[in-house]
mmCIF file of C-alpha atoms and ligand atoms in Angstrom:
data_model
loop_
_atom_site.group_PDB
_atom_site.id
_atom_site.type_symbol
_atom_site.label_atom_id
_atom_site.label_comp_id
_atom_site.label_asym_id
_atom_site.label_seq_id
_atom_site.Cartn_x
_atom_site.Cartn_y
_atom_site.Cartn_z
ATOM 1 C CA MET W 1307 -16.256 13.890 -11.354
ATOM 2 C CA ASN W 1308 -15.723 17.879 -11.018
ATOM 3 C CA GLU W 1309 -13.236 18.307 -8.476
ATOM 4 C CA PRO W 1310 -10.520 20.352 -10.258
ATOM 5 C CA GLN W 1311 -7.802 17.993 -9.593
ATOM 6 C CA PRO W 1312 -5.400 17.125 -7.762
ATOM 7 C CA ILE W 1313 -7.591 16.205 -4.573
ATOM 8 C CA LEU W 1314 -5.596 16.709 -1.623
ATOM 9 C CA VAL W 1315 -8.312 15.183 1.428
ATOM 10 C CA ALA W 1316 -6.605 15.737 5.101
ATOM 11 C CA ASN W 1317 -7.812 13.009 7.328
ATOM 12 C CA PHE W 1318 -7.012 14.246 10.663
ATOM 13 C CA LYS W 1319 -8.327 11.241 12.035
ATOM 14 C CA ALA W 1320 -9.343 11.086 16.309
ATOM 15 C CA HIS W 1321 -7.215 13.636 16.738
ATOM 16 C CA LYS W 1322 -6.977 17.371 17.814
ATOM 17 C CA SER W 1323 -9.594 19.722 19.979
ATOM 18 C CA TRP W 1324 -11.671 22.405 17.751
ATOM 19 C CA ASP W 1325 -9.058 25.655 19.341
ATOM 20 C CA GLU W 1326 -7.218 23.176 17.279
ATOM 21 C CA ILE W 1327 -9.320 22.572 13.870
ATOM 22 C CA SER W 1328 -9.984 26.186 13.774
ATOM 23 C CA ALA W 1329 -6.695 27.750 14.404
ATOM 24 C CA TRP W 1330 -5.618 25.051 11.409
ATOM 25 C CA ILE W 1331 -8.476 26.444 9.438
ATOM 26 C CA GLU W 1332 -7.025 29.806 9.711
ATOM 27 C CA GLN W 1333 -3.617 29.042 8.735
ATOM 28 C CA VAL W 1334 -4.995 26.614 5.007
ATOM 29 C CA ALA W 1335 -8.181 27.758 4.096
ATOM 30 C CA PRO W 1336 -6.283 31.533 2.519
ATOM 31 C CA LYS W 1337 -4.301 29.005 0.288
ATOM 32 C CA CYS W 1338 -7.241 26.877 -0.564
ATOM 33 C CA ASN W 1339 -8.707 29.808 -2.891
ATOM 34 C CA GLU W 1340 -5.444 30.127 -4.095
ATOM 35 C CA PHE W 1341 -5.357 26.358 -5.478
ATOM 36 C CA ALA W 1342 -6.229 25.504 -8.269
ATOM 37 C CA GLY W 1343 -6.748 21.851 -7.229
ATOM 38 C CA THR W 1344 -9.279 21.200 -4.758
ATOM 39 C CA VAL W 1345 -8.961 20.136 -0.866
ATOM 40 C CA ILE W 1346 -11.053 18.545 1.417
ATOM 41 C CA LEU W 1347 -10.685 18.311 5.494
ATOM 42 C CA CYS W 1348 -11.505 15.800 6.908
ATOM 43 C CA PRO W 1349 -11.949 16.868 10.939
ATOM 44 C CA SER W 1350 -13.718 14.239 14.060
ATOM 45 C CA ALA W 1351 -17.577 14.353 13.842
ATOM 46 C CA PRO W 1352 -18.178 16.618 16.648
ATOM 47 C CA PHE W 1353 -16.990 19.307 14.905
ATOM 48 C CA LEU W 1354 -17.910 19.194 11.473
ATOM 49 C CA ALA W 1355 -20.787 21.924 12.026
ATOM 50 C CA ALA W 1356 -18.789 24.620 13.463
ATOM 51 C CA ALA W 1357 -16.496 23.533 10.942
ATOM 52 C CA HIS W 1358 -19.068 24.533 8.630
ATOM 53 C CA ALA W 1359 -19.652 27.648 9.434
ATOM 54 C CA LYS W 1360 -16.633 28.684 9.395
ATOM 55 C CA LEU W 1361 -15.700 28.639 6.047
ATOM 56 C CA GLN W 1362 -19.281 30.027 4.792
ATOM 57 C CA THR W 1363 -17.643 32.930 7.429
ATOM 58 C CA LEU W 1364 -14.455 32.630 5.784
ATOM 59 C CA ASN W 1365 -16.134 32.007 2.090
ATOM 60 C CA SER W 1366 -13.243 30.052 1.393
ATOM 61 C CA LYS W 1367 -13.210 26.373 -1.673
ATOM 62 C CA LEU W 1368 -12.066 24.603 1.547
ATOM 63 C CA GLN W 1369 -14.121 21.898 1.290
ATOM 64 C CA LEU W 1370 -15.639 19.691 4.297
ATOM 65 C CA GLY W 1371 -16.027 15.547 4.451
ATOM 66 C CA ALA W 1372 -16.543 13.027 7.388
ATOM 67 C CA GLN W 1373 -14.645 10.307 8.555
ATOM 68 C CA ASP W 1374 -17.680 7.845 8.102
ATOM 69 C CA ILE W 1375 -20.927 7.678 8.072
ATOM 70 C CA SER W 1376 -22.861 5.271 9.619
ATOM 71 C CA LYS W 1377 -24.662 2.043 7.334
ATOM 72 C CA PHE W 1378 -28.024 2.852 8.351
ATOM 73 C CA GLU W 1379 -30.602 5.558 8.007
ATOM 74 C CA GLU W 1380 -31.646 8.095 9.989
ATOM 75 C CA GLY W 1381 -33.534 6.025 13.118
ATOM 76 C CA PRO W 1382 -32.711 4.165 16.415
ATOM 77 C CA TYR W 1383 -29.239 3.395 15.662
ATOM 78 C CA THR W 1384 -27.137 5.030 19.699
ATOM 79 C CA GLY W 1385 -23.918 7.051 18.585
ATOM 80 C CA GLU W 1386 -24.762 6.445 14.964
ATOM 81 C CA ILE W 1387 -24.048 9.751 12.492
ATOM 82 C CA SER W 1388 -26.705 8.835 9.317
ATOM 83 C CA ALA W 1389 -25.569 10.319 6.203
ATOM 84 C CA SER W 1390 -29.046 12.257 5.555
ATOM 85 C CA GLN W 1391 -27.778 14.231 8.891
ATOM 86 C CA LEU W 1392 -24.399 14.871 7.064
ATOM 87 C CA LYS W 1393 -26.116 16.500 4.278
ATOM 88 C CA ARG W 1394 -26.611 20.072 4.723
ATOM 89 C CA ILE W 1395 -22.840 19.951 7.108
ATOM 90 C CA CYS W 1396 -20.088 18.300 4.430
ATOM 91 C CA GLN W 1397 -19.561 17.305 0.388
ATOM 92 C CA TYR W 1398 -17.924 14.582 1.206
ATOM 93 C CA ALA W 1399 -17.430 10.750 3.838
ATOM 94 C CA ILE W 1400 -14.591 8.785 3.972
ATOM 95 C CA VAL W 1401 -16.096 4.391 3.840
ATOM 96 C CA GLY W 1402 -14.414 1.419 3.832
ATOM 97 C CA HIS W 1403 -11.153 3.044 5.910
ATOM 98 C CA SER W 1404 -8.344 0.108 6.864
ATOM 99 C CA GLU W 1405 -8.547 1.612 10.205
ATOM 100 C CA ARG W 1406 -12.596 0.999 10.215
ATOM 101 C CA ARG W 1407 -11.815 -2.348 8.439
ATOM 102 C CA LYS W 1408 -8.794 -3.754 11.320
ATOM 103 C CA TYR W 1409 -10.352 -1.767 14.913
ATOM 104 C CA PHE W 1410 -14.106 -2.441 14.563
ATOM 105 C CA ALA W 1411 -14.751 -5.305 12.118
ATOM 106 C CA GLU W 1412 -15.878 -3.367 9.289
ATOM 107 C CA GLY W 1413 -16.627 -5.618 5.833
ATOM 108 C CA ASP W 1414 -16.889 -5.078 2.894
ATOM 109 C CA GLY W 1415 -20.889 -5.532 3.253
ATOM 110 C CA ASP W 1416 -20.581 -2.673 5.541
ATOM 111 C CA VAL W 1417 -19.041 -0.294 2.779
ATOM 112 C CA ILE W 1418 -21.633 -1.094 0.093
ATOM 113 C CA GLN W 1419 -24.326 -0.186 2.466
ATOM 114 C CA LYS W 1420 -22.255 3.011 3.342
ATOM 115 C CA VAL W 1421 -21.589 4.096 0.112
ATOM 116 C CA ASP W 1422 -25.369 3.212 -1.186
ATOM 117 C CA LEU W 1423 -26.955 5.848 1.648
ATOM 118 C CA LEU W 1424 -23.657 8.190 0.864
ATOM 119 C CA LEU W 1425 -25.110 8.732 -2.696
ATOM 120 C CA LYS W 1426 -29.237 8.763 -1.851
ATOM 121 C CA ASN W 1427 -27.833 11.929 0.325
ATOM 122 C CA GLU W 1428 -25.849 13.380 -2.337
ATOM 123 C CA ILE W 1429 -22.838 13.267 -0.737
ATOM 124 C CA THR W 1430 -19.376 11.819 -2.188
ATOM 125 C CA PRO W 1431 -17.277 9.192 -0.790
ATOM 126 C CA ILE W 1432 -14.320 8.421 -0.946
ATOM 127 C CA LEU W 1433 -13.749 4.890 -0.621
ATOM 128 C CA CYS W 1434 -10.941 3.367 0.526
ATOM 129 C CA VAL W 1435 -9.261 -0.110 -0.903
ATOM 130 C CA SER W 1436 -6.817 -1.814 1.018
ATOM 131 C CA ASP W 1437 -6.648 -4.441 -1.137
ATOM 132 C CA LEU W 1438 -7.687 -4.780 -4.693
ATOM 133 C CA LYS W 1439 -9.694 -8.293 -3.397
ATOM 134 C CA GLN W 1440 -11.939 -5.886 -1.981
ATOM 135 C CA LEU W 1441 -13.253 -4.525 -5.503
ATOM 136 C CA ASP W 1442 -14.641 -8.578 -6.765
ATOM 137 C CA SER W 1443 -18.164 -8.052 -4.278
ATOM 138 C CA TYR W 1444 -18.088 -4.435 -4.934
ATOM 139 C CA VAL W 1445 -18.418 -5.320 -9.035
ATOM 140 C CA LYS W 1446 -20.025 -9.173 -7.405
ATOM 141 C CA GLU W 1447 -22.758 -7.501 -4.537
ATOM 142 C CA GLY W 1448 -22.754 -3.758 -4.508
ATOM 143 C CA LYS W 1449 -24.191 -2.793 -8.105
ATOM 144 C CA THR W 1450 -24.148 0.493 -6.358
ATOM 145 C CA ILE W 1451 -20.608 1.221 -6.216
ATOM 146 C CA TYR W 1452 -19.575 -0.230 -10.108
ATOM 147 C CA ASP W 1453 -22.976 1.425 -11.314
ATOM 148 C CA ASN W 1454 -21.756 4.646 -10.115
ATOM 149 C CA ALA W 1455 -18.047 4.200 -9.864
ATOM 150 C CA GLU W 1456 -18.014 7.567 -11.592
ATOM 151 C CA LYS W 1457 -19.504 9.415 -8.903
ATOM 152 C CA ILE W 1458 -17.036 8.377 -6.270
ATOM 153 C CA ILE W 1459 -13.672 9.119 -5.607
ATOM 154 C CA PHE W 1460 -11.526 5.842 -4.681
ATOM 155 C CA VAL W 1461 -8.505 5.814 -2.425
ATOM 156 C CA TYR W 1462 -5.822 3.292 -2.359
ATOM 157 C CA GLU W 1463 -4.645 2.930 0.112
ATOM 158 C CA PRO W 1464 -2.235 0.031 1.213
ATOM 159 C CA PRO W 1465 -2.248 -0.518 4.931
ATOM 160 C CA SER W 1466 1.142 -0.968 4.828
ATOM 161 C CA ALA W 1467 1.904 2.280 3.904
ATOM 162 C CA ILE W 1468 0.025 4.150 6.137
ATOM 163 C CA SER W 1469 3.133 5.995 8.770
ATOM 164 C CA LYS W 1470 3.371 4.893 12.794
ATOM 165 C CA ASP W 1471 4.570 7.253 14.925
ATOM 166 C CA ARG W 1472 5.788 9.430 12.747
ATOM 167 C CA ASP W 1473 7.864 6.740 10.642
ATOM 168 C CA TYR W 1474 6.840 6.855 6.741
ATOM 169 C CA ARG W 1475 6.805 3.924 4.658
ATOM 170 C CA PRO W 1476 5.058 5.305 1.614
ATOM 171 C CA GLU W 1477 4.324 2.733 -1.278
ATOM 172 C CA ASP W 1478 6.517 2.382 -4.561
ATOM 173 C CA PRO W 1479 5.195 5.413 -6.274
ATOM 174 C CA GLN W 1480 4.955 2.695 -9.709
ATOM 175 C CA VAL W 1481 2.939 -0.019 -7.675
ATOM 176 C CA ALA W 1482 0.548 3.447 -6.865
ATOM 177 C CA ASP W 1483 -0.314 4.552 -10.193
ATOM 178 C CA GLN W 1484 -0.204 0.382 -11.524
ATOM 179 C CA ASN W 1485 -2.591 -0.694 -8.862
ATOM 180 C CA ALA W 1486 -4.794 2.918 -9.450
ATOM 181 C CA ALA W 1487 -5.142 1.497 -13.455
ATOM 182 C CA GLU W 1488 -6.487 -1.725 -12.107
ATOM 183 C CA ILE W 1489 -9.093 0.087 -10.222
ATOM 184 C CA SER W 1490 -10.415 1.982 -13.574
ATOM 185 C CA ARG W 1491 -9.458 -1.363 -15.406
ATOM 186 C CA ILE W 1492 -12.413 -3.682 -12.815
ATOM 187 C CA PHE W 1493 -14.766 -0.129 -12.744
ATOM 188 C CA ASN W 1494 -14.720 -0.359 -16.431
ATOM 189 C CA GLN W 1495 -13.946 3.409 -16.644
ATOM 190 C CA ASN W 1496 -11.893 6.493 -16.101
ATOM 191 C CA VAL W 1497 -12.336 6.802 -12.173
ATOM 192 C CA VAL W 1498 -10.606 9.021 -10.235
ATOM 193 C CA THR W 1499 -8.397 7.351 -8.180
ATOM 194 C CA LEU W 1500 -6.019 8.937 -5.172
ATOM 195 C CA TYR W 1501 -3.531 7.512 -2.988
ATOM 196 C CA GLY W 1502 -2.866 7.427 0.608
ATOM 197 C CA GLY W 1503 -1.013 5.869 2.841
ATOM 198 C CA SER W 1504 3.025 7.885 4.476
ATOM 199 C CA ILE W 1505 2.358 10.899 2.215
ATOM 200 C CA ASN W 1506 4.594 13.721 2.665
ATOM 201 C CA PRO W 1507 5.973 16.931 1.253
ATOM 202 C CA GLU W 1508 9.080 14.804 -0.367
ATOM 203 C CA ASN W 1509 7.290 11.862 -1.398
ATOM 204 C CA ILE W 1510 4.360 14.126 -3.027
ATOM 205 C CA LYS W 1511 5.651 14.981 -6.548
ATOM 206 C CA ALA W 1512 6.559 11.407 -6.902
ATOM 207 C CA PHE W 1513 2.594 10.086 -6.738
ATOM 208 C CA LEU W 1514 0.898 13.362 -8.216
ATOM 209 C CA SER W 1515 3.143 12.733 -11.208
ATOM 210 C CA LYS W 1516 2.072 9.181 -11.967
ATOM 211 C CA GLU W 1517 -0.936 9.497 -14.917
ATOM 212 C CA ASN W 1518 -3.574 6.781 -12.500
ATOM 213 C CA ILE W 1519 -3.136 8.653 -9.741
ATOM 214 C CA ALA W 1520 -5.431 12.069 -8.972
ATOM 215 C CA GLY W 1521 -4.482 12.778 -5.480
ATOM 216 C CA GLY W 1522 -3.586 12.047 -1.857
ATOM 217 C CA LEU W 1523 -5.526 10.977 1.674
ATOM 218 C CA VAL W 1524 -2.828 12.748 3.909
ATOM 219 C CA GLY W 1525 -3.039 11.118 7.659
ATOM 220 C CA GLN W 1526 0.288 12.464 9.602
ATOM 221 C CA ALA W 1527 1.157 14.874 7.350
ATOM 222 C CA CYS W 1528 -1.579 16.974 7.089
ATOM 223 C CA LEU W 1529 -1.551 17.336 11.405
ATOM 224 C CA ASP W 1530 0.977 20.125 11.584
ATOM 225 C CA ALA W 1531 -0.607 23.388 9.322
ATOM 226 C CA ASP W 1532 2.715 24.600 8.617
ATOM 227 C CA THR W 1533 3.661 20.636 7.517
ATOM 228 C CA PHE W 1534 0.259 21.063 5.073
ATOM 229 C CA LEU W 1535 0.762 24.472 3.374
ATOM 230 C CA GLN W 1536 4.318 22.619 2.383
ATOM 231 C CA LEU W 1537 1.969 19.568 0.263
ATOM 232 C CA ILE W 1538 -0.329 22.236 -1.412
ATOM 233 C CA SER W 1539 2.022 23.934 -2.782
ATOM 234 C CA LYS W 1540 4.504 20.481 -3.495
ATOM 235 C CA SER W 1541 1.309 19.804 -5.549
ATOM 236 C CA ALA W 1542 0.219 22.747 -7.593
HETATM 237 P P1 LIG Z 2699 -0.765 8.826 7.025
HETATM 238 O O1 LIG Z 2699 -0.480 9.792 6.171
HETATM 239 O O2 LIG Z 2699 -0.612 8.614 8.266
HETATM 240 O O3 LIG Z 2699 -0.439 6.919 6.492
HETATM 241 O O4 LIG Z 2699 -1.956 8.154 6.550
HETATM 242 C C1 LIG Z 2699 -2.338 7.593 5.583
HETATM 243 C C2 LIG Z 2699 -4.219 7.665 6.051
HETATM 244 O O5 LIG Z 2699 -4.393 6.552 6.763
HETATM 245 C C3 LIG Z 2699 -5.029 8.410 5.587
HETATM 246 O O6 LIG Z 2699 -6.440 7.769 5.605
#
């Protein structure tokens, strides 16, 4: 994993029009060029191509990621977006987010298929782990994940810590750090693990100061560009 750390991932979820995304990029991109770490923006799928073109024009270090991909290769799967279609547009993709599991009934098997396709297409998976039990099947059935753990960005993101209506409820940084360490122990090597859940400018330092936490996956606090710029400053 060669990404400079800390790694900050802005997950817009199903928020923002193209005009709003474009304005956010104009505000945040210059700061990313001064930042020693890595910033990855994950907008909704329809805007990835336009965001990619805009970032090229701006010559920005800001990276791009998808919020999900299809578990199938390119083919007759209406509504899906395959990893091979995204290959030239973004370098990262979030998979296994707890909201995909909760609202779209995704399971460990789906996640394993997606990680496999991402790796085949040279897109770095940002693999969310909402419960460490999920790792059992990744170790037993998902040889792809076990054997390629060094090519994956893991995220420890307990669903109970995800903000609700701007109500921040973060995990205790000490507990997050222990869980991140446990992920490395399970994969038998020092893997890159981020923390996600109610990160904001007030608490980001407490997470980044932990030995096993390489960055953050941010939802609510990335939507407002000024707040996200504060997050970047506090992570420097
Ligand atoms: P919040 O930062 O809003 O808690 O969301 C976390 C998350 O789900 C990021 O993917």
